[in-house]
Amino acid sequence: MSDAAQSLRSATISVLVDNESGVLARVIGLFSGRGYNIDSLTVAAVDQDRTRSRINVVTSGTEMVIGQIKAQLDRLVPVYRVADLSKDGPHVAREMALIKVVGGGEARSESLRIADAFRARVVDTTTGSFVFELTGSIEKIDAFIELLRPLGLAEVSRTGIAAIARGVGTL
Amino acid sequence: MNAVTQAAGETAHVTQAASGAEVLLRCLRDQGVEVIFGYPGGAVLPIYDALFQQSDIRHILVRHEQAAVHAAEGYARSTGRVGVVLVTSGPGATNAVTGLLDALMDSIPLVCLTGQVPTHLIGNDAFQEADTTGITRQATKHNYLVKRSEDLARTVHDAFYVARTGRPGPVVVDLPKNILIAPAAYEPAGSKPHRSYRPVTQPDPAAICRAVRALKGARRPMVYAGGGVINAGPEASRLLGELVRLGNLPCTNTLMGLGAYPASDPNFLGMLGMHGTYEANMAMHGCDVLFNIGARFDDRVTGRLSAFSPDSFKIHGDIDPSNIDKNVAVDVPIVGDAGAILRAMIAAWHAEPAPQNSGALAGWWREIAAWRAVNSLGFTQDMSPDAVIKPQYAVQRLHDLCKLSMRDTFISTEVGQHQMWAAQHFHFDRPNRWMTSGGLGTMGYGLPAAAGVQVAHPDALVIDIAGEASILMNIQEMGTLAQYRLPVKIFILNNEYMGMVRQWQELLHGSRYSESYSAALPDFVKLAESFHAHGLRARNLGELDGVIEQMLAIDGPVIADICVDRAENCYPMIPSGAAHNEMILGPENAGRTASITDEGLMLV
């Protein structure tokens, strides 16, 4: 087998499912039962009458494992469609994070300057804290959090990514 | 109340008169259900009440819910229909779990109806409450909890559709008691297509062409056919035979696929895998084009993956896309129903202009003949009347005498050495005659499965080839045989050991027989009698044929306790972590197991 087939890659997989009870447990159970990684997971109803939900999973594995993940997801009864966005073409993946910084003095004003540079919004403030809201790629949010770490980073809440293919194609 | 609303109220009353339980049974009748295997309890009393008041659907009362599922499996595998199970909530459902997983692993279509506490009590730790859909999620192809009466009929129809289409499997429908009692609307089957589940059954013609070109052009072709061919119906087995004979191809069957290709045919190389024949495994190892139809490259079949069929171009036809490239990367994947794939391959074979390489093929058959000459299933039976019976010989005699009887014969097994000996020495020429727990390896499968087969085929000869340890796991089903006068024959190869455990301990764990001796066994003859059956025993070779003949002649359930060689091991064997061409052929080269690596030792 070639090295390319053996090497790990990250995959962003979108799954369109029937919005029935237990469907998320089925997807998660498949990942845990078969030993696949979940790096990020989001789920929400995506049509008007709330009959269908979209699940976005970021996972990693060899090409063969990712192929398996797609096939295993696709054979779940309530699954309509599965797409590996990272393979099928260009796509957009975005995550939102709420980040709390506690402290005062120079660190406090420095955190505000960094937030400004990242175009993060201040959604809550007290004399001793900020809560920033930031939307962007996983890497951008990681970088922002790293910069705030020495400046009183106290708590992080992240949504996991929502992803969609670029261009006219749909799932 | 004025006249108008009163009339409307009456109409509503008329259309809604049927209770959930009655609607359920009507849906089952729509689905062609004739038999249910079940066990009553509090949560399903309304269904039992409805069953009592009708006569279209027969209910077979088992003695344990696990057995209900295995019986339904036996029924399904021997008929090709969906098996139906009915159990109560809580322990009824949890007892069924092993059977459900067994059916999932072996792709057996089942619908299992489980009772549930009323919807308003769900989540309150009510009496006999279990989170059945949670517990069975990984043990079923799909499951449902019916929370609204208006969903009942559609859910039942959906369950049957999901169970039998695509890769078949078990489906649970969890039924809260209030849903069974309250009026429910009836809906006929097949009124609309399933929203999301529409498996591919017709193969891609381009893939078929590539497959046929490779197979027809092969110098050393090999066909490896599994349970998918059986599941696709008897016509698929006929088509497999047609394709194999068309190309004079060598063909092997998996444990699940036995009967898909006639064992008596010269192109059949026997079963492959861990306890498969030398010729089948060597041909798998040495072939240049491998055509897998309806099998899943299971670890019992492949041995060490890195050394599996190393030089072959691989074609894999399977109804389940997730089976493709799961264990073994293949060159031509074909998703579709095994019968449809085989039919398309035969048509493409006729259309493909290039002839076969008959010279190379003849050479390949000569190589196979040399492997056959090794006689890997051979064993030595002392033929004096007081000799100890070899288990292989007992199965051979059983097969020969069954064949002489000319009766349609169905075999089930438990799990272990006896199962492998049955697979090796009882030859199947037709599909749906062989019921064994392949994927899950469930001891206790054989007796209830045989009961299910006998219910479906009342006049057939149904034999459970068993071990003395496995049979005790569901021995209570002797009661079911007695109640329904099911003339199942239980043929126990009694070596007083959990034989396969003992064999592995001998070969891999320095003959330390930790807890594998069957101590304190019952007297199986008296046990049979206490369950209103006949008990027979063969202590030595001289008694064997007489016992088998007597067993076959008795019109009723029989336990035949065949005392066999306690030390016999099942050969040939591919030891853990070894490749197909590293088989142990018999005790004389069992010393090779000493070279098994730690990695091999870790494998099951």
XYZ file of N, CA, C and O in Angstrom, chain A residues 8-163:
624
model
N -2.276 9.783 7.720
C -3.517 10.303 8.286
C -3.871 11.630 7.632
O -3.007 12.419 7.308
N -5.153 11.850 7.460
C -5.595 13.179 7.046
C -6.851 13.535 7.822
O -7.524 12.664 8.382
N -7.119 14.827 7.855
C -8.322 15.298 8.516
C -9.442 15.353 7.483
O -9.196 15.625 6.315
N -10.649 15.047 7.896
C -11.775 15.098 6.969
C -12.947 15.812 7.623
O -13.240 15.593 8.799
N -13.575 16.670 6.857
C -14.792 17.338 7.319
C -15.961 16.687 6.602
O -16.092 16.793 5.391
N -16.772 15.948 7.362
C -17.851 15.173 6.766
C -19.196 15.771 7.167
O -19.435 16.050 8.347
N -20.039 16.028 6.169
C -21.389 16.524 6.436
C -22.393 15.416 6.159
O -22.288 14.714 5.146
N -23.346 15.267 7.054
C -24.333 14.198 6.954
C -25.720 14.808 7.075
O -26.004 15.524 8.032
N -26.568 14.518 6.104
C -27.952 14.982 6.164
C -28.803 13.826 6.680
O -28.795 12.740 6.084
N -29.482 14.045 7.801
C -30.213 12.947 8.444
C -31.662 13.314 8.693
O -32.023 14.493 8.743
N -32.473 12.269 8.863
C -33.841 12.441 9.314
C -33.778 12.944 10.752
O -33.048 12.387 11.566
N -34.549 13.962 11.055
C -34.475 14.556 12.391
C -35.319 13.739 13.375
O -36.315 14.212 13.893
N -34.926 12.475 13.599
C -35.687 11.615 14.511
C -34.893 11.407 15.793
O -33.669 11.581 15.797
N -35.585 11.005 16.851
C -34.890 10.852 18.121
C -33.883 9.721 18.012
O -34.127 8.714 17.357
N -32.725 9.923 18.605
C -31.720 8.862 18.592
C -30.759 8.915 17.422
O -29.794 8.169 17.383
N -31.013 9.803 16.456
C -30.151 9.774 15.267
C -28.729 10.214 15.607
O -27.747 9.657 15.103
N -28.594 11.186 16.505
C -27.251 11.637 16.899
C -26.534 10.523 17.658
O -25.344 10.281 17.445
N -27.275 9.826 18.517
C -26.684 8.706 19.260
C -26.189 7.630 18.300
O -25.163 6.996 18.521
N -26.930 7.406 17.221
C -26.509 6.427 16.220
C -25.165 6.824 15.608
O -24.276 5.993 15.431
N -25.055 8.106 15.258
C -23.826 8.576 14.606
C -22.660 8.505 15.593
O -21.585 7.989 15.281
N -22.894 8.998 16.802
C -21.821 8.979 17.805
C -21.457 7.534 18.152
O -20.279 7.186 18.270
N -22.480 6.673 18.291
C -22.238 5.268 18.616
C -21.407 4.583 17.540
O -20.566 3.749 17.827
N -21.649 4.961 16.300
C -20.870 4.391 15.200
C -19.394 4.769 15.346
O -18.512 3.935 15.192
N -19.148 6.036 15.676
C -17.756 6.493 15.825
C -17.088 5.807 17.018
O -15.970 5.320 16.905
N -17.784 5.758 18.170
C -17.145 5.160 19.347
C -17.041 3.653 19.187
O -16.010 3.057 19.501
N -18.077 3.019 18.648
C -18.079 1.568 18.512
C -17.007 1.057 17.562
O -16.479 -0.030 17.739
N -16.687 1.841 16.547
C -15.706 1.384 15.567
C -14.355 2.066 15.751
O -13.444 1.886 14.937
N -14.248 2.860 16.799
C -12.944 3.423 17.141
C -12.488 4.560 16.243
O -11.294 4.771 16.069
N -13.434 5.302 15.665
C -13.044 6.461 14.856
C -12.937 7.689 15.765
O -13.601 7.784 16.794
N -12.141 8.664 15.331
C -11.993 9.909 16.103
C -13.119 10.880 15.786
O -13.581 10.949 14.651
N -13.534 11.653 16.798
C -14.353 12.837 16.530
C -13.569 14.027 17.055
O -13.327 14.135 18.253
N -13.138 14.914 16.153
C -12.434 16.127 16.595
C -13.417 17.259 16.837
O -13.176 18.140 17.649
N -14.512 17.243 16.112
C -15.532 18.284 16.272
C -16.846 17.728 15.759
O -16.861 16.915 14.826
N -17.944 18.151 16.368
C -19.261 17.644 15.968
C -20.299 18.742 16.177
O -20.352 19.354 17.243
N -21.081 19.024 15.158
C -22.197 19.953 15.333
C -23.439 19.329 14.719
O -23.356 18.526 13.784
N -24.596 19.682 15.269
C -25.839 19.175 14.702
C -26.960 20.169 14.953
O -27.044 20.776 16.019
N -27.791 20.387 13.923
C -28.978 21.225 14.068
C -29.916 20.947 12.909
O -29.476 20.502 11.837
N -31.199 21.193 13.165
C -32.185 21.060 12.101
C -31.894 22.127 11.047
O -31.508 23.253 11.379
N -32.036 21.781 9.763
C -31.665 22.725 8.717
C -32.771 23.012 7.706
O -32.546 23.742 6.750
N -33.948 22.414 7.867
C -35.003 22.803 6.935
C -36.179 23.401 7.684
O -36.227 23.377 8.911
N -37.110 23.954 6.906
C -38.155 24.772 7.504
C -39.027 24.001 8.491
O -39.326 24.491 9.564
N -39.419 22.784 8.103
C -40.320 22.054 9.000
C -39.552 21.153 9.980
O -40.150 20.298 10.624
N -38.263 21.364 10.083
C -37.419 20.685 11.063
C -37.461 19.163 10.932
O -37.380 18.439 11.910
N -37.614 18.652 9.713
C -37.625 17.204 9.541
C -36.240 16.656 9.228
O -36.007 15.461 9.324
N -35.323 17.548 8.817
C -33.970 17.088 8.513
C -32.937 17.887 9.293
O -33.085 19.095 9.463
N -31.911 17.184 9.736
C -30.815 17.842 10.433
C -29.531 17.617 9.663
O -29.408 16.651 8.903
N -28.603 18.538 9.904
C -27.285 18.372 9.308
C -26.278 18.162 10.431
O -26.267 18.903 11.412
N -25.472 17.115 10.272
C -24.411 16.852 11.235
C -23.087 17.122 10.518
O -22.876 16.643 9.400
N -22.224 17.911 11.147
C -20.879 18.126 10.603
C -19.885 17.485 11.554
O -19.894 17.783 12.748
N -19.073 16.607 11.026
C -18.083 15.922 11.859
C -16.707 16.194 11.286
O -16.494 16.048 10.078
N -15.783 16.584 12.161
C -14.384 16.625 11.740
C -13.713 15.406 12.346
O -13.811 15.168 13.555
N -13.098 14.594 11.488
C -12.483 13.366 11.939
C -11.130 13.230 11.259
O -10.773 14.049 10.417
N -10.385 12.216 11.650
C -9.112 11.986 10.970
C -8.877 10.490 10.848
O -9.413 9.701 11.630
N -8.098 10.118 9.859
C -7.806 8.703 9.645
C -7.093 8.532 8.318
O -6.869 9.511 7.592
N -6.758 7.273 8.004
C -6.172 7.003 6.690
C -7.276 7.131 5.652
O -8.465 7.160 5.991
N -6.877 7.180 4.400
C -7.857 7.291 3.315
C -8.883 6.154 3.409
O -10.081 6.343 3.228
N -8.403 4.939 3.748
C -9.283 3.759 3.832
C -10.266 3.919 5.000
O -11.451 3.604 4.863
N -9.785 4.445 6.130
C -10.661 4.624 7.295
C -11.714 5.682 6.999
O -12.903 5.505 7.306
N -11.305 6.757 6.355
C -12.275 7.815 6.055
C -13.312 7.311 5.051
O -14.502 7.598 5.177
N -12.875 6.509 4.108
C -13.811 5.874 3.180
C -14.805 5.002 3.937
O -16.008 4.993 3.655
N -14.302 4.255 4.930
C -15.151 3.416 5.785
C -16.155 4.257 6.552
O -17.330 3.898 6.646
N -15.671 5.370 7.124
C -16.563 6.231 7.915
C -17.723 6.700 7.040
O -18.897 6.635 7.428
N -17.389 7.128 5.831
C -18.442 7.580 4.905
C -19.433 6.459 4.617
O -20.644 6.643 4.667
N -18.900 5.270 4.313
C -19.766 4.139 3.957
C -20.619 3.704 5.148
O -21.797 3.384 5.002
N -20.008 3.696 6.337
C -20.754 3.292 7.533
C -21.865 4.300 7.840
O -22.967 3.916 8.237
N -21.556 5.589 7.681
C -22.588 6.610 7.914
C -23.706 6.465 6.891
O -24.890 6.541 7.225
N -23.329 6.218 5.660
C -24.297 6.187 4.574
C -25.280 5.044 4.731
O -26.399 5.103 4.238
N -24.877 3.958 5.420
C -25.801 2.828 5.525
C -26.724 2.919 6.731
O -27.600 2.087 6.891
N -26.524 3.950 7.569
C -27.500 4.154 8.651
C -28.851 4.487 8.007
O -28.909 5.284 7.071
N -29.893 3.875 8.533
C -31.210 4.004 7.900
C -31.683 5.458 7.805
O -32.175 5.875 6.760
N -31.549 6.298 8.854
C -32.073 7.661 8.731
C -31.148 8.647 8.003
O -31.417 9.839 8.012
N -30.090 8.169 7.369
C -29.166 9.072 6.673
C -29.573 9.235 5.209
O -29.784 8.257 4.503
N -29.703 10.507 4.790
C -30.024 10.793 3.386
C -28.761 10.861 2.542
O -28.655 10.235 1.504
N -27.800 11.674 2.994
C -26.603 11.886 2.186
C -25.389 12.120 3.073
O -25.510 12.663 4.177
N -24.243 11.705 2.570
C -22.980 11.913 3.266
C -22.006 12.534 2.275
O -21.924 12.091 1.132
N -21.276 13.562 2.699
C -20.256 14.135 1.812
C -18.986 14.401 2.603
O -19.042 14.864 3.749
N -17.862 14.070 1.979
C -16.567 14.394 2.569
C -16.150 15.725 1.951
O -15.576 15.778 0.871
N -16.475 16.824 2.651
C -16.276 18.163 2.070
C -14.811 18.438 1.790
O -14.465 19.103 0.828
N -13.941 17.880 2.634
C -12.521 18.170 2.452
C -11.958 17.458 1.228
O -10.880 17.783 0.767
N -12.694 16.495 0.693
C -12.188 15.786 -0.487
C -12.938 16.197 -1.752
O -12.365 16.218 -2.838
N -14.227 16.509 -1.571
C -15.069 16.725 -2.742
C -14.792 18.045 -3.463
O -15.259 18.253 -4.570
N -14.055 18.969 -2.841
C -13.785 20.250 -3.487
C -13.609 21.313 -2.422
O -13.579 20.996 -1.230
N -13.491 22.576 -2.837
C -13.298 23.628 -1.833
C -14.540 23.787 -0.964
O -15.665 23.592 -1.427
N -14.315 24.098 0.277
C -15.450 24.304 1.171
C -15.102 25.360 2.211
O -13.936 25.721 2.372
N -16.117 25.834 2.886
C -15.941 26.804 3.961
C -16.291 26.115 5.261
O -17.308 25.437 5.344
N -15.426 26.257 6.265
C -15.709 25.681 7.582
C -15.513 26.771 8.627
O -14.461 27.420 8.657
N -16.501 27.005 9.444
C -16.428 28.088 10.431
C -16.907 27.596 11.796
O -17.815 26.761 11.882
N -16.303 28.175 12.804
C -16.668 27.830 14.165
C -16.854 29.121 14.944
O -16.206 30.125 14.639
N -17.703 29.106 15.951
C -17.805 30.265 16.831
C -17.298 29.868 18.211
O -17.489 28.734 18.638
N -16.635 30.848 18.880
C -16.154 30.579 20.235
C -16.500 31.755 21.140
O -16.531 32.906 20.706
N -16.794 31.459 22.389
C -16.948 32.475 23.434
C -15.781 32.280 24.396
O -15.546 31.161 24.850
N -15.043 33.344 24.625
C -13.793 33.218 25.377
C -13.780 34.247 26.506
O -13.959 35.447 26.259
N -13.599 33.746 27.715
C -13.620 34.644 28.881
C -12.195 34.914 29.354
O -11.412 33.976 29.532
N -11.898 36.201 29.529
C -10.596 36.616 30.053
C -10.844 37.349 31.361
O -11.709 38.227 31.432
N -10.127 36.981 32.408
C -10.320 37.604 33.735
C -9.017 38.287 34.144
O -7.931 37.710 33.980
N -9.111 39.504 34.658
C -7.905 40.183 35.132
C -8.012 41.689 34.890
O -9.047 42.192 34.431
N -6.951 42.370 35.182
C -6.976 43.818 35.003
C -5.636 44.315 34.506
O -4.798 43.532 34.055
N -5.464 45.615 34.576
C -4.186 46.209 34.245
C -3.839 46.108 32.773
O -4.723 46.096 31.903
N -2.558 45.988 32.492
C -2.049 46.005 31.121
C -2.552 44.791 30.339
O -2.882 44.897 29.152
N -2.616 43.631 31.016
C -3.069 42.414 30.341
C -4.473 42.617 29.792
O -4.804 42.191 28.685
N -5.313 43.293 30.572
C -6.702 43.524 30.169
C -6.767 44.361 28.891
O -7.464 44.007 27.942
N -6.007 45.429 28.858
C -6.084 46.261 27.659
C -5.398 45.585 26.474
O -5.825 45.733 25.329
N -4.365 44.768 26.754
C -3.712 44.026 25.674
C -4.682 43.012 25.054
O -4.734 42.862 23.829
N -5.466 42.347 25.920
C -6.423 41.363 25.382
C -7.432 42.056 24.471
O -7.828 41.504 23.443
N -7.804 43.251 24.830
C -8.762 43.998 24.019
C -8.151 44.360 22.655
O -8.820 44.293 21.624
N -6.860 44.727 22.655
C -6.190 45.059 21.386
C -6.118 43.826 20.471
O -6.350 43.905 19.276
N -5.789 42.673 21.095
C -5.714 41.445 20.291
C -7.089 41.099 19.725
O -7.229 40.736 18.554
N -8.102 41.238 20.572
C -9.460 40.950 20.122
C -9.809 41.837 18.927
O -10.432 41.362 17.955
N -9.410 43.050 18.986
C -9.671 43.988 17.904
C -8.993 43.520 16.620
O -9.590 43.519 15.544
N -7.726 43.081 16.767
C -6.977 42.613 15.602
C -7.640 41.384 14.984
O -7.617 41.196 13.769
N -8.251 40.549 15.807
C -8.922 39.325 15.315
C -10.370 39.580 14.904
O -11.080 38.666 14.526
N -10.792 40.780 15.094
C -12.194 41.167 14.867
C -13.153 40.326 15.731
O -14.191 39.873 15.281
N -12.731 40.099 16.969
C -13.625 39.472 17.946
C -14.497 40.558 18.557
O -14.061 41.704 18.680
N -15.717 40.206 18.920
C -16.624 41.182 19.542
C -16.642 40.964 21.047
O -16.555 39.825 21.519
N -16.787 42.063 21.756
C -16.959 41.947 23.196
C -18.458 41.789 23.441
O -19.241 42.669 23.080
N -18.868 40.654 24.005
C -20.310 40.444 24.218
C -20.685 40.571 25.686
O -21.859 40.576 26.029
N -19.693 40.614 26.562
C -19.977 40.845 27.986
C -18.730 41.459 28.602
O -17.602 41.084 28.256
N -18.948 42.402 29.496
C -17.790 42.984 30.168
C -18.134 43.360 31.599
O -19.264 43.749 31.895
N -17.193 43.159 32.502
C -17.268 43.691 33.869
C -15.933 44.384 34.097
O -15.052 44.335 33.221
N -15.756 44.960 35.233
C -14.487 45.656 35.470
C -13.343 44.655 35.530
O -12.197 45.004 35.284
N -13.638 43.400 35.801
C -12.560 42.415 35.904
C -12.578 41.374 34.810
O -11.835 40.393 34.900
N -13.432 41.480 33.796
C -13.491 40.401 32.798
C -14.042 40.886 31.470
O -14.707 41.918 31.380
N -13.724 40.106 30.427
C -14.360 40.247 29.108
C -14.853 38.883 28.656
O -14.234 37.863 28.977
N -15.940 38.867 27.906
C -16.260 37.672 27.114
C -16.196 38.108 25.646
O -16.889 39.048 25.241
N -15.299 37.444 24.891
C -15.176 37.741 23.458
C -15.948 36.710 22.649
O -15.993 35.529 23.005
N -16.503 37.178 21.562
C -17.134 36.269 20.597
C -16.323 36.330 19.314
O -16.065 37.415 18.792
N -15.899 35.154 18.848
C -15.077 35.119 17.645
C -15.574 34.019 16.716
O -15.873 32.901 17.167
N -15.692 34.362 15.448
C -16.082 33.366 14.447
C -14.949 33.230 13.439
O -14.347 34.232 13.057
N -14.675 32.006 13.050
C -13.632 31.824 12.045
C -13.254 30.376 11.895
O -13.945 29.484 12.386
N -12.145 30.146 11.240
C -11.671 28.780 11.059
C -11.148 28.266 12.399
O -10.861 29.043 13.312
N -11.011 26.963 12.486
C -10.493 26.354 13.712
C -9.121 26.953 14.048
O -8.841 27.298 15.201
N -8.285 27.131 13.005
C -6.916 27.614 13.219
C -6.927 29.038 13.782
O -6.146 29.379 14.673
N -7.838 29.870 13.260
C -7.901 31.262 13.721
C -8.300 31.304 15.193
O -7.702 32.034 15.993
N -9.269 30.479 15.565
C -9.724 30.484 16.961
C -8.635 29.923 17.871
O -8.380 30.472 18.955
N -7.964 28.870 17.404
C -6.832 28.327 18.176
C -5.784 29.415 18.429
O -5.277 29.565 19.545
N -5.462 30.184 17.378
C -4.423 31.205 17.501
C -4.846 32.292 18.491
O -4.047 32.742 19.330
N -6.090 32.692 18.404
C -6.613 33.720 19.302
C -6.519 33.265 20.768
O -6.059 33.995 21.648
N -6.930 32.028 20.992
C -6.903 31.491 22.363
C -5.461 31.436 22.881
O -5.196 31.806 24.027
N -4.540 31.024 22.028
C -3.136 30.945 22.446
C -2.616 32.317 22.873
O -1.904 32.443 23.877
N -2.993 33.342 22.109
C -2.517 34.694 22.435
C -3.088 35.187 23.759
O -2.445 35.950 24.482
N -4.314 34.736 24.073
C -4.949 35.208 25.309
C -4.496 34.419 26.537
O -4.734 34.854 27.670
N -3.865 33.274 26.294
C -3.509 32.408 27.418
C -2.720 33.147 28.505
O -3.088 33.065 29.683
N -1.665 33.911 28.153
C -0.927 34.624 29.216
C -1.643 35.878 29.709
O -1.150 36.559 30.618
N -2.789 36.200 29.109
C -3.450 37.464 29.443
C -4.708 37.236 30.268
O -5.646 38.032 30.220
N -4.768 36.157 31.000
C -5.897 35.916 31.899
C -7.001 35.063 31.306
O -8.168 35.124 31.729
N -6.666 34.230 30.328
C -7.667 33.332 29.742
C -8.273 32.461 30.843
O -7.550 31.786 31.584
N -9.598 32.500 30.993
C -10.233 31.791 32.104
C -11.135 30.659 31.634
O -11.247 29.635 32.300
N -11.809 30.829 30.485
C -12.796 29.822 30.081
C -13.047 29.923 28.581
O -13.046 31.024 28.030
N -13.250 28.779 27.967
C -13.508 28.753 26.527
C -14.739 27.901 26.246
O -14.897 26.834 26.820
N -15.608 28.377 25.403
C -16.740 27.576 24.931
C -16.778 27.665 23.405
O -16.848 28.754 22.844
N -16.665 26.492 22.720
C -16.615 26.496 21.256
C -17.771 25.685 20.691
O -18.213 24.710 21.294
N -18.248 26.061 19.530
C -19.427 25.387 18.967
C -19.072 24.143 18.185
O -19.923 23.291 17.962
N -17.846 24.016 17.729
C -17.554 23.013 16.706
C -17.909 23.593 15.366
O -18.666 24.579 15.280
N -17.407 22.999 14.282
C -17.526 23.700 13.011
C -18.827 23.407 12.274
O -19.406 22.320 12.372
N -19.290 24.435 11.553
C -20.320 24.260 10.533
C -19.592 24.366 9.206
O -18.702 25.209 9.061
N -19.935 23.520 8.266
C -19.186 23.518 7.011
C -20.137 23.384 5.840
O -21.227 22.813 5.956
